[in-house]
Coordinates of C-alpha atoms in Angstrom, one line a residue:
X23 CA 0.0 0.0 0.0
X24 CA 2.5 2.5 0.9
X25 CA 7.1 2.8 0.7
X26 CA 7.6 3.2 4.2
X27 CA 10.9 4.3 3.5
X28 CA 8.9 8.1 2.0
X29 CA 8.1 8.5 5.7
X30 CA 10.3 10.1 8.7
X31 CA 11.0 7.6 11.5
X32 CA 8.4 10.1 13.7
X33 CA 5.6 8.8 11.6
X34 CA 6.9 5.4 10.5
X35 CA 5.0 3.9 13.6
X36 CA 1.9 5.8 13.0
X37 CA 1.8 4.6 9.3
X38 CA 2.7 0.9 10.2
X39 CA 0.3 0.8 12.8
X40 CA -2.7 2.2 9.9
X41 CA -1.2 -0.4 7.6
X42 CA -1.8 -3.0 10.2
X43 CA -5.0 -1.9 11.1
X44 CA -6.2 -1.9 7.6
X45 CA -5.5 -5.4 6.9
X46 CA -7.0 -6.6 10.3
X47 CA -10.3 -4.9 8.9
X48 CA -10.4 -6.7 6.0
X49 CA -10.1 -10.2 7.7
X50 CA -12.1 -8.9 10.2
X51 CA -14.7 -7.7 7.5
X52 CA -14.2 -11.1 5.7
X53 CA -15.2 -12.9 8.8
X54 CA -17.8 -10.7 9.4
X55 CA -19.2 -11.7 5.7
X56 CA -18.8 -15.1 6.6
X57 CA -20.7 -15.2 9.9
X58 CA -23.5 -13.0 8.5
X59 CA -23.9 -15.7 4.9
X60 CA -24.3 -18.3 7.8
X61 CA -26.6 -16.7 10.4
X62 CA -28.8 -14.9 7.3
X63 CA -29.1 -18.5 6.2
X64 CA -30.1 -20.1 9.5
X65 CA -32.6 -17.3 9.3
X66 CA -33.8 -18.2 6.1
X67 CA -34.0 -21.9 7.2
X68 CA -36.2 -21.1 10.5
X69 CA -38.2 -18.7 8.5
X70 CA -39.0 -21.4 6.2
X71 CA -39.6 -24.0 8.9
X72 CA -41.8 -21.4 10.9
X73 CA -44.3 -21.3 7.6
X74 CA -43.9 -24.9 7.6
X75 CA -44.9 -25.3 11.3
X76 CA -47.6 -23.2 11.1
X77 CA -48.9 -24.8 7.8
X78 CA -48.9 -28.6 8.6
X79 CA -51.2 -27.4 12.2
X80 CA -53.7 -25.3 10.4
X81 CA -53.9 -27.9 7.6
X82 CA -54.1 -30.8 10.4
X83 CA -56.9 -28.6 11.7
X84 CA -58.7 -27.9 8.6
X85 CA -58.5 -31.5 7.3
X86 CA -59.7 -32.7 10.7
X87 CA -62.4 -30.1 10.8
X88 CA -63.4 -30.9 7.4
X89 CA -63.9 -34.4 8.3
X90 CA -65.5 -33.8 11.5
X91 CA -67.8 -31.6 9.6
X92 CA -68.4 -34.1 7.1
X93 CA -69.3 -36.8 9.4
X94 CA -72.1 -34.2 11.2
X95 CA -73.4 -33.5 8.0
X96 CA -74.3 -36.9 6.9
X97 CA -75.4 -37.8 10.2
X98 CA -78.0 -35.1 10.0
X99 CA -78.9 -36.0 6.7
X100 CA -80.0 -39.2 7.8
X101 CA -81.9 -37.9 10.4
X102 CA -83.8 -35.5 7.6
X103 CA -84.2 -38.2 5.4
X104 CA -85.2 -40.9 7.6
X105 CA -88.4 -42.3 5.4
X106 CA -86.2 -42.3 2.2
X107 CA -83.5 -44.2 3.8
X108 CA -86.3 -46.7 5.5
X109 CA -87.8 -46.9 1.9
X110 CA -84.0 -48.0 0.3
X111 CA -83.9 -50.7 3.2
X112 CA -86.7 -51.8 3.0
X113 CA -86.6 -52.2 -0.9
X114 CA -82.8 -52.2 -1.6
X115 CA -83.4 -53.1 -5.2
X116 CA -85.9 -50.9 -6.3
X117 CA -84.5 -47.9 -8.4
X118 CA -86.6 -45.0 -7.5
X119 CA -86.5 -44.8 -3.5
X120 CA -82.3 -45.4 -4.4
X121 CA -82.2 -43.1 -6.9
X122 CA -83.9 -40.1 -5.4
X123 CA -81.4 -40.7 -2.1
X124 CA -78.7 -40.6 -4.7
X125 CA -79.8 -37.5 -5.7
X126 CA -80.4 -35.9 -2.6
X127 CA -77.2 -36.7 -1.4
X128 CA -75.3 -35.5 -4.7
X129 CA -77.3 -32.1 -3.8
X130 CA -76.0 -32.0 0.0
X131 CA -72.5 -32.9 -0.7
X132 CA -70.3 -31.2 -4.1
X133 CA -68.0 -33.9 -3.5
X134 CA -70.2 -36.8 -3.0
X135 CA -69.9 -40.0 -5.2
X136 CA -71.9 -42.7 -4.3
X137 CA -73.5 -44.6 -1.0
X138 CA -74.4 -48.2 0.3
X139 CA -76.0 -49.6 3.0
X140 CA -74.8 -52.7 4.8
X141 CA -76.9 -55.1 7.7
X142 CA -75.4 -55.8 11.0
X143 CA -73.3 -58.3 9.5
X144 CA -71.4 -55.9 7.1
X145 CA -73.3 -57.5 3.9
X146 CA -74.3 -54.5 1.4
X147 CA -78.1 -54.8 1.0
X148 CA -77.4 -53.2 -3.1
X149 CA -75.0 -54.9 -4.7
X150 CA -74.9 -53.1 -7.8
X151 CA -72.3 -50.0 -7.6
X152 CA -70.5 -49.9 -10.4
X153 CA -67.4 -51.0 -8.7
X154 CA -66.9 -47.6 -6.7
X155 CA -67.7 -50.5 -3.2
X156 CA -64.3 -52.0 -3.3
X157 CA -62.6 -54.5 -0.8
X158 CA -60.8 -51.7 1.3
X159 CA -64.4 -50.1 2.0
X160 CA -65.8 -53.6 2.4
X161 CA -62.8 -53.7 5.0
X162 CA -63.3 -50.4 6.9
X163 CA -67.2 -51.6 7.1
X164 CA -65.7 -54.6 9.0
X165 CA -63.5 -53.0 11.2
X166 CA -66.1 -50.7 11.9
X167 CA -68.5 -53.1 12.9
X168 CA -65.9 -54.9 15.7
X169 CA -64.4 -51.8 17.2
X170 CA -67.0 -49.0 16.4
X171 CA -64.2 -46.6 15.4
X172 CA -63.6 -46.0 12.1
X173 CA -60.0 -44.6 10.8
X174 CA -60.6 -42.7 7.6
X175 CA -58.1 -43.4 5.0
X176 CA -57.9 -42.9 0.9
X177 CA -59.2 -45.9 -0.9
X178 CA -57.9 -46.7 -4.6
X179 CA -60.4 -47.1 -7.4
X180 CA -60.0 -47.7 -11.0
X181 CA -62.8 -44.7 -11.2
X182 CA -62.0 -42.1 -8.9
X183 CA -59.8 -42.1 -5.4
X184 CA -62.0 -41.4 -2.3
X185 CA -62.7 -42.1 1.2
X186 CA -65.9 -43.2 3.1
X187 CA -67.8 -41.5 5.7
X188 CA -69.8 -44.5 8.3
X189 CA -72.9 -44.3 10.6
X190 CA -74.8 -45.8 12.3
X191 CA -78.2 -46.2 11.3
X192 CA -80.3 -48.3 14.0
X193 CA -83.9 -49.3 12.9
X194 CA -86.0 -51.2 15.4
X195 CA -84.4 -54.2 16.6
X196 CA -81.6 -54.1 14.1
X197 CA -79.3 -52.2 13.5
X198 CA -77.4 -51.1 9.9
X199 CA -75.2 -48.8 8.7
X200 CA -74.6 -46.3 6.2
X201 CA -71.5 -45.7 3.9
X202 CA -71.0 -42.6 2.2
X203 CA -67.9 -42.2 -0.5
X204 CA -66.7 -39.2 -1.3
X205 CA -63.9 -37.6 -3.4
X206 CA -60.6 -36.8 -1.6
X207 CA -60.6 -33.2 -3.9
X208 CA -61.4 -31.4 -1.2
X209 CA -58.5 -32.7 0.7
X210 CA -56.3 -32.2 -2.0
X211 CA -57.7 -28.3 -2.6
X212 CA -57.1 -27.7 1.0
X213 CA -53.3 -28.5 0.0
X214 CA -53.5 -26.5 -2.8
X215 CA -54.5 -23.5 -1.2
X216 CA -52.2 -23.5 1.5
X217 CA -49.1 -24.5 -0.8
X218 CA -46.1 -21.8 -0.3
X219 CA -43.9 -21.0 -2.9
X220 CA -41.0 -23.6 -2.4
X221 CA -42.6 -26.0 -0.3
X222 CA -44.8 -29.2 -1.2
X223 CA -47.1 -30.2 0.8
X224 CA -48.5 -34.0 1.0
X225 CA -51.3 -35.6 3.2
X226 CA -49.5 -39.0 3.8
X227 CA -50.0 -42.5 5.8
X228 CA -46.0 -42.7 7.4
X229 CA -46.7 -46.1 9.1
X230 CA -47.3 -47.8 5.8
X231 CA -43.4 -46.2 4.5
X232 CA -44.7 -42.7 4.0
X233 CA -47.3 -43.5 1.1
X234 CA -48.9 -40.2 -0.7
X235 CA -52.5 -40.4 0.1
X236 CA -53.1 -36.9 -1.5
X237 CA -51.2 -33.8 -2.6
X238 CA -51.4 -30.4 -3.5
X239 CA -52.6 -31.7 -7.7
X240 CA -54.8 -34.2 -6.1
X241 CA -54.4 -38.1 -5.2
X242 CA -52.3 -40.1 -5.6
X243 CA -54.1 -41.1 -8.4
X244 CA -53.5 -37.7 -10.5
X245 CA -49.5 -37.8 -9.9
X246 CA -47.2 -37.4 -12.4
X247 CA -43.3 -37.4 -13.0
X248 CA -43.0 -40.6 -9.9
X249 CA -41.7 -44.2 -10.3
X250 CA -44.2 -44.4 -7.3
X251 CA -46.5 -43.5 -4.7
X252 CA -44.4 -43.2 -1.8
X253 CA -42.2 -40.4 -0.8
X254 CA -38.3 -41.4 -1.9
X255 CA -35.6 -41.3 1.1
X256 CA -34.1 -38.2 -0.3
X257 CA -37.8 -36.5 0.1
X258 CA -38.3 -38.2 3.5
X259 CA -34.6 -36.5 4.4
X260 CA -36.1 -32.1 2.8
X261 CA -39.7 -33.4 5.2
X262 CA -39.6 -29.8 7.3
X263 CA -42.6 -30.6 9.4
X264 CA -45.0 -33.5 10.2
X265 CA -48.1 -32.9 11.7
X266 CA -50.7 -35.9 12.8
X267 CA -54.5 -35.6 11.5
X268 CA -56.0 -36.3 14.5
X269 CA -58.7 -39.1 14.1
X270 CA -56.4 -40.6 10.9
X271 CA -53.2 -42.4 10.3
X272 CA -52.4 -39.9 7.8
X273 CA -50.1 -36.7 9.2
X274 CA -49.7 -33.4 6.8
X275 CA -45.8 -33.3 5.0
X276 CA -44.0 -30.2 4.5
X277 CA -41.1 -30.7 1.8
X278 CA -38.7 -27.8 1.0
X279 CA -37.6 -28.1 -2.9
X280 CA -34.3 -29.7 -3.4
X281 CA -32.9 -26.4 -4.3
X282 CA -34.2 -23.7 -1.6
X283 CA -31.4 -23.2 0.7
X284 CA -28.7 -24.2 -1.4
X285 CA -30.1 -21.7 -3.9
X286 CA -30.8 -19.0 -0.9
X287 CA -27.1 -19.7 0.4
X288 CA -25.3 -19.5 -3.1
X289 CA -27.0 -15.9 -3.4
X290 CA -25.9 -14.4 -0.8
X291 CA -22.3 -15.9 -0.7
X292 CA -22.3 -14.5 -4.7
X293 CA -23.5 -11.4 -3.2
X294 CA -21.3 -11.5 -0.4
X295 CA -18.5 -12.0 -2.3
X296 CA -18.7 -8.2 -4.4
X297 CA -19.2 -6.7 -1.5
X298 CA -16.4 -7.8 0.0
X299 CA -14.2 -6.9 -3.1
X300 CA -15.9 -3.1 -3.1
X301 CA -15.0 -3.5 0.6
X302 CA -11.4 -4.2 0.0
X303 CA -10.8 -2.0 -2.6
X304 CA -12.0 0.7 -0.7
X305 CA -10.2 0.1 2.4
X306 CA -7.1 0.1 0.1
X307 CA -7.8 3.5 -1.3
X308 CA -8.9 4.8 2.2
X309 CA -5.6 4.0 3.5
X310 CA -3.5 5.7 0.4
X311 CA -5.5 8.5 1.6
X312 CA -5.1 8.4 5.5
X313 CA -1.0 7.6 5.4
X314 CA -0.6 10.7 3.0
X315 CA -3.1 13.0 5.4
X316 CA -2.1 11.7 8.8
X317 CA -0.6 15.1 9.9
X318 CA -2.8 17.6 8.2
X319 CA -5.5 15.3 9.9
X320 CA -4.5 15.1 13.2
X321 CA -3.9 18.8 13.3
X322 CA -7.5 19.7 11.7
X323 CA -9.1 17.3 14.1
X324 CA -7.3 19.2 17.1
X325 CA -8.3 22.4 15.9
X326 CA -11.9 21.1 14.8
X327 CA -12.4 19.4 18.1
X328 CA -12.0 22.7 19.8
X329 CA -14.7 23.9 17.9
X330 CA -16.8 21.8 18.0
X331 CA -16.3 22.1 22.2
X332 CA -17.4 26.0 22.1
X333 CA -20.0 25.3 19.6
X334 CA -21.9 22.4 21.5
X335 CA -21.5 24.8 24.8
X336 CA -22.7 27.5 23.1
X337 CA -26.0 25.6 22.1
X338 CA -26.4 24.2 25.0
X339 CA -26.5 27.1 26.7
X340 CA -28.9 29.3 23.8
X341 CA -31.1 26.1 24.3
X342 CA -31.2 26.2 28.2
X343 CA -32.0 30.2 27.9
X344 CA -35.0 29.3 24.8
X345 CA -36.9 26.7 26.8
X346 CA -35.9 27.5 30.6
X347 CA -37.5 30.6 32.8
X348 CA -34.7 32.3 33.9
X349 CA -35.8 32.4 38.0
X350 CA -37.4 29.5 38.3
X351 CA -35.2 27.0 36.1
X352 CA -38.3 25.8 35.4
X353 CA -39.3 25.1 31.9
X354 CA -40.9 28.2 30.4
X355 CA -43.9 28.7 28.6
X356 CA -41.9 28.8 24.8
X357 CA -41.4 25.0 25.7
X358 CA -44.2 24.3 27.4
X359 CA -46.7 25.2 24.0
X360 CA -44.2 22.8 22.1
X361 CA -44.1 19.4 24.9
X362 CA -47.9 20.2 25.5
X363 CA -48.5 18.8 21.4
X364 CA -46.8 16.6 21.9
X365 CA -47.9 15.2 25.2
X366 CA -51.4 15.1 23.8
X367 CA -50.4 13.3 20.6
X368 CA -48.7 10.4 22.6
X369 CA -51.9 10.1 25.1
X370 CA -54.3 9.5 22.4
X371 CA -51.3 7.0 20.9
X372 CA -50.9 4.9 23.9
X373 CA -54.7 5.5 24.7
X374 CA -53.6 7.3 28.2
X375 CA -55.3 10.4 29.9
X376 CA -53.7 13.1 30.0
X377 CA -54.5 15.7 32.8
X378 CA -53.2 19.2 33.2
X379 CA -53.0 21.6 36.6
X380 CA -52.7 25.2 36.3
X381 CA -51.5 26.6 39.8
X382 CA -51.3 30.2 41.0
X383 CA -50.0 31.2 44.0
X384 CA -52.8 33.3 46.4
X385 CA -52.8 37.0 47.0
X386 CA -49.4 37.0 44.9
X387 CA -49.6 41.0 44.5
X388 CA -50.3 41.9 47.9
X389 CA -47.4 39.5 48.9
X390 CA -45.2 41.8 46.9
X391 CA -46.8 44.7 47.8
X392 CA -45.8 43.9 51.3
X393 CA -42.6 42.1 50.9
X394 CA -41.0 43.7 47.8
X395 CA -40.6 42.2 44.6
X396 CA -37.1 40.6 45.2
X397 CA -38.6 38.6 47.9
X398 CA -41.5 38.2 45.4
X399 CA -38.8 36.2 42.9
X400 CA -37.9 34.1 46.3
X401 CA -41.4 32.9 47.0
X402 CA -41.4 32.0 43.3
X403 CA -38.5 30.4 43.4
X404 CA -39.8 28.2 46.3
X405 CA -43.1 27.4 44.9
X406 CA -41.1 26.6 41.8
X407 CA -38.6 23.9 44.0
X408 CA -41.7 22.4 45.6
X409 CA -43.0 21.6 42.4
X410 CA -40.0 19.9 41.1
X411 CA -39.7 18.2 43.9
X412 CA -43.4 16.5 43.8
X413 CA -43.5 15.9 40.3
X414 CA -40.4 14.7 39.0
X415 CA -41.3 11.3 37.2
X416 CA -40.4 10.8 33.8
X417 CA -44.4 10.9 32.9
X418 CA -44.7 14.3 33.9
X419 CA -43.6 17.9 33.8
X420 CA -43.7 21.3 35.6
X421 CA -43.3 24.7 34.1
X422 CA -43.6 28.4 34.6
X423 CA -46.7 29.5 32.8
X424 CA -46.6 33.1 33.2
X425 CA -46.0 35.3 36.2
X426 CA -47.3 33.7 39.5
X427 CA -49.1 30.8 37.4
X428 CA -47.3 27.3 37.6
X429 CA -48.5 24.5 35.3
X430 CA -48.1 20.8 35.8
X431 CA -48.4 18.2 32.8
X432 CA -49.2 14.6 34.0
X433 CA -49.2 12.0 31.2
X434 CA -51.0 8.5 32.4
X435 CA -51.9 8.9 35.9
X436 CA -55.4 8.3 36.8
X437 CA -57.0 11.2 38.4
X438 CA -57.8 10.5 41.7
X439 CA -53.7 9.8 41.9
X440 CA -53.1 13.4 40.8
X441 CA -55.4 15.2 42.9
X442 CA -54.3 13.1 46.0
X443 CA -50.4 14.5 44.8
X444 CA -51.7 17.8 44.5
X445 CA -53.4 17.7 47.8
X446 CA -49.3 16.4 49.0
X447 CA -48.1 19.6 47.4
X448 CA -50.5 21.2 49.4
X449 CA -49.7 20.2 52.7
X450 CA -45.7 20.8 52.1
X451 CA -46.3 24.1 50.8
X452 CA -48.3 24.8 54.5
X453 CA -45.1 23.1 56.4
X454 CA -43.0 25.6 54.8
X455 CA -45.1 28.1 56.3
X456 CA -44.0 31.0 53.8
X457 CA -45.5 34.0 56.1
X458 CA -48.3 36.4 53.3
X459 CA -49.3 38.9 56.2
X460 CA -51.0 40.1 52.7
X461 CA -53.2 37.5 52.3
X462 CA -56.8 37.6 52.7
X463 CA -57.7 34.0 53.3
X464 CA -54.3 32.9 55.3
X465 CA -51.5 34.2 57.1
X466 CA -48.7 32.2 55.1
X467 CA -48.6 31.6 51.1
X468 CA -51.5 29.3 49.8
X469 CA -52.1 27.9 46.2
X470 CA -55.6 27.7 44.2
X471 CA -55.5 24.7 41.7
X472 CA -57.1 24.0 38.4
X473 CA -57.6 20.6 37.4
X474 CA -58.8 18.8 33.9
X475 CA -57.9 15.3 31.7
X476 CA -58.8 14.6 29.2
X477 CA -59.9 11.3 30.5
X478 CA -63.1 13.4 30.9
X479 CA -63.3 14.7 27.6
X480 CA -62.0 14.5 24.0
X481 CA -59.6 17.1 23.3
X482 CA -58.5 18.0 19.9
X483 CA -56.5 20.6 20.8
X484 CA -54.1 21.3 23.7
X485 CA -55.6 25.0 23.8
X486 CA -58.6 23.8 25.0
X487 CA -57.6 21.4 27.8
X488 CA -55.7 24.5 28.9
X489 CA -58.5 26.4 28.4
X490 CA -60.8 24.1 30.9
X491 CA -57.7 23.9 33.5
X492 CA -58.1 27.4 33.4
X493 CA -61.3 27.6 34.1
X494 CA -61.5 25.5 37.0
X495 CA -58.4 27.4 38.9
X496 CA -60.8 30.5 38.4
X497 CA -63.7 28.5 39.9
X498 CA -60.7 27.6 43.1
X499 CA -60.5 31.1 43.3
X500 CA -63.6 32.6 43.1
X501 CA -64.7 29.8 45.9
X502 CA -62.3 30.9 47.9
X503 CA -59.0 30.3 46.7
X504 CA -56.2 27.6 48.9
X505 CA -58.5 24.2 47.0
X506 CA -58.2 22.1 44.3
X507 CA -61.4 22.2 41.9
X508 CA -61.5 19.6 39.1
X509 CA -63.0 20.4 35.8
X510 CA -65.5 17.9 35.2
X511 CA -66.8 18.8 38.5
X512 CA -67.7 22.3 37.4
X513 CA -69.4 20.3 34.3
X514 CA -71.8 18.1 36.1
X515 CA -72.6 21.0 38.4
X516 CA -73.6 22.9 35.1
X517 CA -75.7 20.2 33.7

């Protein structure tokens, strides 16, 4: 980067030491890079597996809602249809009671395909189905039969893939059952519509070596581009999430593509990689450009530090003497108009009351009538230390309105809190016992109090919760002053 030998020995250690530190950046940099391609893709992973997660449950859900809903639904069929079921049992071969339940049904249920009805013993009392009653529904009717439970599965059909939905249907001393088929599409759209770009998602039976029952297309019957109808080791090995259909032996498959990380990681390594190079090309210029300014630099920052030292002071202090009342060192009313907005905006943000107390000290002119004005500013300055002393949480704020008027800004406390602080403020103020020989209601200093929120009314703009603060402190004074008088109070006593 740079001939040392150009440099005096006082700066050859200054220069080594930049040279030193550049490199360390850039490994630094390049390990950064590396840590970052790994945690952004462990992010990209978990992201991935979150969508997963929450997929495979609310598909578990759906599908066994679906069925759930299914099963209720045919069971209240039956129960609307009772004489046209008695009338197929009665005469199982006869085509028009059959018929018009076949019809009925295909109007309950889109999805529907055909029904049967078997005696106690499992025997189907219509024979002729046009092969849709095959030996795996002829088995689920058995097993049904000994162990009352029924575990729905997909049954394969040369026609169409579907599964059955069984009840019982008991009729006098015997009892029979009913078996409706219907087409696993719905299963299959419920796949569809949750699919994610990237992910396949499969309703499968693991327990019999993770055969497809249905995808996101359709059955198994409907899939194309496999050698079979099971999921291949290197599928079982990209499986993100499995979730159990409860009331099934199937559980819902997440299955990243083969490509989605890798792909995702390549990216950002590609990506990585340039701006590590624009990285290290830039440090190399950056250093050119330090060693050859090192002393200008150092002497400009001196000088510029300086500056920056008086200027910073300097605004401090022009924004201490803009927003603070010179006797008081309370906040003055320039800052108060400007906090107040704001104090209003956050309450209606974080849904919070906001409640204002305008304070003015009792008598104040006949106290500096009879005192002087300089011992005026002191009584001021007192009132103004008891009030920073009471309300000092981070929620609230105290300022000097204007002449002998205080204000205090309270931000979420309720308002029986405040007025019980108030009524503190109160009570210290009469410890102190400043001495008003002036006053007409006391013989030490007293203070009337205005109170309003606006958990008592909507205000849109702070001038008017000032305006009702106001109010109420002239209320406290015109009822004889040393008293706290609430604004809503005034209200109800006006309506």
């Amino acid at each position: 980067v740079v001939d040392m030998n150009k440099f005096s020995k006082k700066n050859f250690s200054l220069v080594y030491r930049v040279t030193v530190q550049a490199i360390v950046l850039v490994v630094l940099f390049g390990l950064l890079i590396l840590f970052v391609v790994e945690d952004r893709s462990k992010d990209y992973y978990q992201y991935h597996y979150n969508i997963a997660q929450d997929t495979t449950k609310y598909l578990a859900l759906e599908v066994k809602r679906s069925l759930k809903q299914k099963k209720m639904l045919v069971d209240v069929f039956l129960e609307d249809n009772k004489a046209l079921i008695d009338a197929v049992i009665q005469d199982p071969q006869s085509e028009e009671p059959f018929t018009a339940l076949d019809d009925k049904l295909k109007r309950y249920f889109f999805d529907y395909i055909s029904s049967n009805i078997t005696n106690d013993q499992g025997q189907l009392i219509r024979n002729q189905f046009d092969g849709l009653i095959g030996e795996v529904c002829l088995h689920d009717i058995s097993t049904y039969l000994e162990t009352s439970e029924q575990v729905i599965r997909i049954h394969p059909n040369h026609a169409l893939y579907h599964y059955d939905v069984l009840s019982n249907l008991p009729r006098d001393s015997q009892m029979f059952l009913f078996l409706a088929t219907f087409s696993a599409d719905e299963l299959a759209s419920l796949l569809h519509n949750s699919h994610y770009s990237g992910h396949e998602l499969f309703l499968i039976y693991v327990e019999k070596n993770y055969l497809i029952e249905v995808s996101s297309e359709g059955s198994r019957q409907v899939l194309t581009g496999r050698n079979d109808f099971y999921l291949t080791k290197e599928e079982q090995k990209r499986i993100l999430t499995l979730q159990q259909v409860e009331g099934t032996n199937w559980h819902i498959a997440d299955i990243h593509d083969a490509t989605l990380f890798s792909t995702h990681k390549n990216d950002l390594i590609k990506d990585s990689l340039i701006v590590f190079l624009v990285f290290v090309l830039l440090m190399f210029f950056m250093t050119r450009m330090v060693i050859n300014g090192i002393k200008n630099k150092e002497r400009l920052q001196h000088v510029m530090q300086k500056q920056n030292l008086k200027i910073k002071s300097l605004n401090k202090n022009l924004q201490a003497l803009s927003t603070t009342d010179s006797l008081t060192g309370l906040n003055n009313r320039r800052h108060l108009d400007t906090h107040l907005k704001k104090s209003l905006n956050e309450a209606r943000r974080l849904n919070k009351p906001l409640s204002i107390a305008m304070i003015d000290i009792d008598c104040f002119k006949q106290y500096n009538d009879v005192y002087g004005h300089q011992e005026g500013d002191n009584c001021l300055v007192s009132i103004s230390q008891l009030l920073q002393e009471s309300f000092r949480r981070s929620n609230e704020y105290c300022a000097r309105y204007g002449g002998e008027e205080f204000i205090v800004i309270n931000l979420g406390d309720d308002k029986e809190t405040l007025v019980q602080r108030l009524k503190n403020l109160l009570q210290l103020l009469d410890k102190k016992h400043i001495e008003h020989k002036g006053s007409s209601i006391s013989n030490r200093v007293t203070l009337s109090i205005g109170l309003a929120s606006s958990k008592d009314k909507v205000y849109k703009e702070t001038k008017d919760l000032v305006e009702d603060a106001d109010n109420a402190l002239y209320q406290a004074k015109n009822q004889g002053r040393n008293q706290i008088v609430i604004w809503d109070q005034i209200k109800a006593e006006e309506d």
